[in-house]
């Protein structure tokens, strides 16, 4: 069952925000997202929370300043997703900016298929073989659960500095330093920093430390804010909560992209995705640019993506971006095949109606690709509104281990659920990690059915009927005068994302035409119905519902996004339909 409800907001707050000159529609949307005063509208960099409040950030910056001064070799160990890649690029570029171009800094990305996630002992062994051998390892977007890896690094004569944002386990690694807003005892007000945000904060503190040591002044200091385009991309692509602090980071990064002063690699990714960087928004970062960068880590080697983010050669950037675009197309083909197989697995449950009785979905197939399981889990979670974990063989079809990736619903903390499973059945999960909405794990192939049953039991205990209902929060109706390209552009310029959701409107429409595009997308012509006098908007509006083939009745109540579509120099408003309220009387 689907429940449609309008986000509540204070009329008084909306009026107060509008009195600052903010468009009345934006004022209403902001009030519904928790803004309470005009002071909160500013997203200037000076609004960032101070690095002083991030546990160990200042002391670690002092340590890094000493390391840079001695020119000790540093190796950044990155994660293989978009957050990890951007964090790595920010780290390499930032440390070279602050330490000088001759700073001995390199990077390493573990192969997700052979080494798994994080700073494992195997990754440390590989790090020790680099030339020059690093004296310090700096993790980005990983490391908080890497106790064994840190021990092995020390045995091999290397110290580890951990920068991460994931939730820690029961014990912390014995690293030289840990910077993570989610570690015990950290009072940093924003727990939502992505891995790239943590690395940027460390650079801000390092610059202040070097400035204090007299290496440069306010006027001569390197402009590490030039790295904010990378911070914005990693933050949005990692689906980090866009609290005010993250919105400041993302807003300033987008300004650089729109102004044409972003890294050559990001400019090239926009070109490969046929997106206009002058109109860049969070939707572009999350659904066009991020997936192309992520494709390298999913199917090949994220080294390719990091090389793209580090190059200053525009021609090389274009070449690498088009290679990533090719890999991303390949990823889509693999994903489609896996999704079809998954749905066929579930077809009997759907036909018999037992799918509604399941509180979770766990699937595996010997032919599935472990680099794509997370995306398929996400698709299944969206389709069935259930936590979903999808597994693939860890090392080829004959592997005795399965690696899984899960996606969850709001209100069901996936990592905590896996922790409960691991305590109920010690040894069932070989390793796991993650956060509330996404997690990864490894199990034995022979234990799949046992894990499925145990996870299902935990999900049944923790998930309420209310959590399992599909909720569609919306922002109410638009006035007829607001169905304009100008409103579409206004909305596109704002910073929307996880925790500060993109506006979804709700209203009744007359459906005047319906047809299918590419045999799988519904294309409509609609007229808004204004209830006050039952009048219709005179001009039909184009609407699209992706991945929907079932037609709609002649009048329907729809939840939709409003966007501006440009074709041959003409701007027109378009609706992107998200849901149909079948329970509402037309």
mmCIF file of C-alpha atoms in Angstrom, residues 330-347 350 355 361 363-365 367-369 372-384 388 390-391 520-521 546-548:
data_model
loop_
_atom_site.group_PDB
_atom_site.id
_atom_site.type_symbol
_atom_site.label_atom_id
_atom_site.label_comp_id
_atom_site.label_asym_id
_atom_site.label_seq_id
_atom_site.Cartn_x
_atom_site.Cartn_y
_atom_site.Cartn_z
ATOM 1 C CA UNK A 330 28.734 -2.133 -20.243
ATOM 2 C CA UNK A 331 27.685 -1.891 -16.583
ATOM 3 C CA UNK A 332 24.138 -1.021 -17.622
ATOM 4 C CA UNK A 333 23.905 -4.125 -19.819
ATOM 5 C CA UNK A 334 25.152 -6.354 -16.985
ATOM 6 C CA UNK A 335 22.815 -4.681 -14.514
ATOM 7 C CA UNK A 336 19.782 -5.175 -16.787
ATOM 8 C CA UNK A 337 20.524 -8.867 -17.157
ATOM 9 C CA UNK A 338 21.025 -9.356 -13.425
ATOM 10 C CA UNK A 339 17.844 -7.467 -12.634
ATOM 11 C CA UNK A 340 15.813 -9.597 -15.038
ATOM 12 C CA UNK A 341 17.238 -12.771 -13.478
ATOM 13 C CA UNK A 342 16.476 -11.456 -9.983
ATOM 14 C CA UNK A 343 12.885 -10.664 -10.927
ATOM 15 C CA UNK A 344 12.445 -14.132 -12.394
ATOM 16 C CA UNK A 345 13.712 -15.554 -9.062
ATOM 17 C CA UNK A 346 10.990 -13.587 -7.313
ATOM 18 C CA UNK A 347 8.240 -14.179 -9.883
ATOM 19 C CA UNK A 350 4.857 -12.319 -6.678
ATOM 20 C CA UNK A 355 6.208 -11.443 -1.549
ATOM 21 C CA UNK A 361 15.024 -9.950 -0.050
ATOM 22 C CA UNK A 363 19.338 -13.424 -3.660
ATOM 23 C CA UNK A 364 22.431 -14.837 -5.311
ATOM 24 C CA UNK A 365 23.343 -16.341 -8.657
ATOM 25 C CA UNK A 367 26.643 -15.827 -12.947
ATOM 26 C CA UNK A 368 26.221 -12.472 -11.240
ATOM 27 C CA UNK A 369 28.926 -9.794 -11.212
ATOM 28 C CA UNK A 372 27.030 -4.581 -9.768
ATOM 29 C CA UNK A 373 25.269 -6.301 -6.846
ATOM 30 C CA UNK A 374 24.821 -3.011 -4.972
ATOM 31 C CA UNK A 375 22.947 -1.377 -7.829
ATOM 32 C CA UNK A 376 20.671 -4.399 -8.274
ATOM 33 C CA UNK A 377 19.997 -4.456 -4.522
ATOM 34 C CA UNK A 378 19.030 -0.795 -4.759
ATOM 35 C CA UNK A 379 16.638 -1.483 -7.662
ATOM 36 C CA UNK A 380 14.975 -4.359 -5.793
ATOM 37 C CA UNK A 381 14.658 -2.282 -2.630
ATOM 38 C CA UNK A 382 12.932 0.470 -4.625
ATOM 39 C CA UNK A 383 10.632 -1.930 -6.451
ATOM 40 C CA UNK A 384 9.487 -3.992 -3.465
ATOM 41 C CA UNK A 388 17.520 -6.158 -0.205
ATOM 42 C CA UNK A 390 22.259 -9.295 -3.487
ATOM 43 C CA UNK A 391 25.244 -11.661 -3.554
ATOM 44 C CA UNK A 520 9.286 0.862 -21.729
ATOM 45 C CA UNK A 521 8.566 4.493 -20.759
ATOM 46 C CA UNK A 546 10.274 6.152 -16.763
ATOM 47 C CA UNK A 547 10.094 2.343 -16.616
ATOM 48 C CA UNK A 548 6.295 2.347 -16.561
#
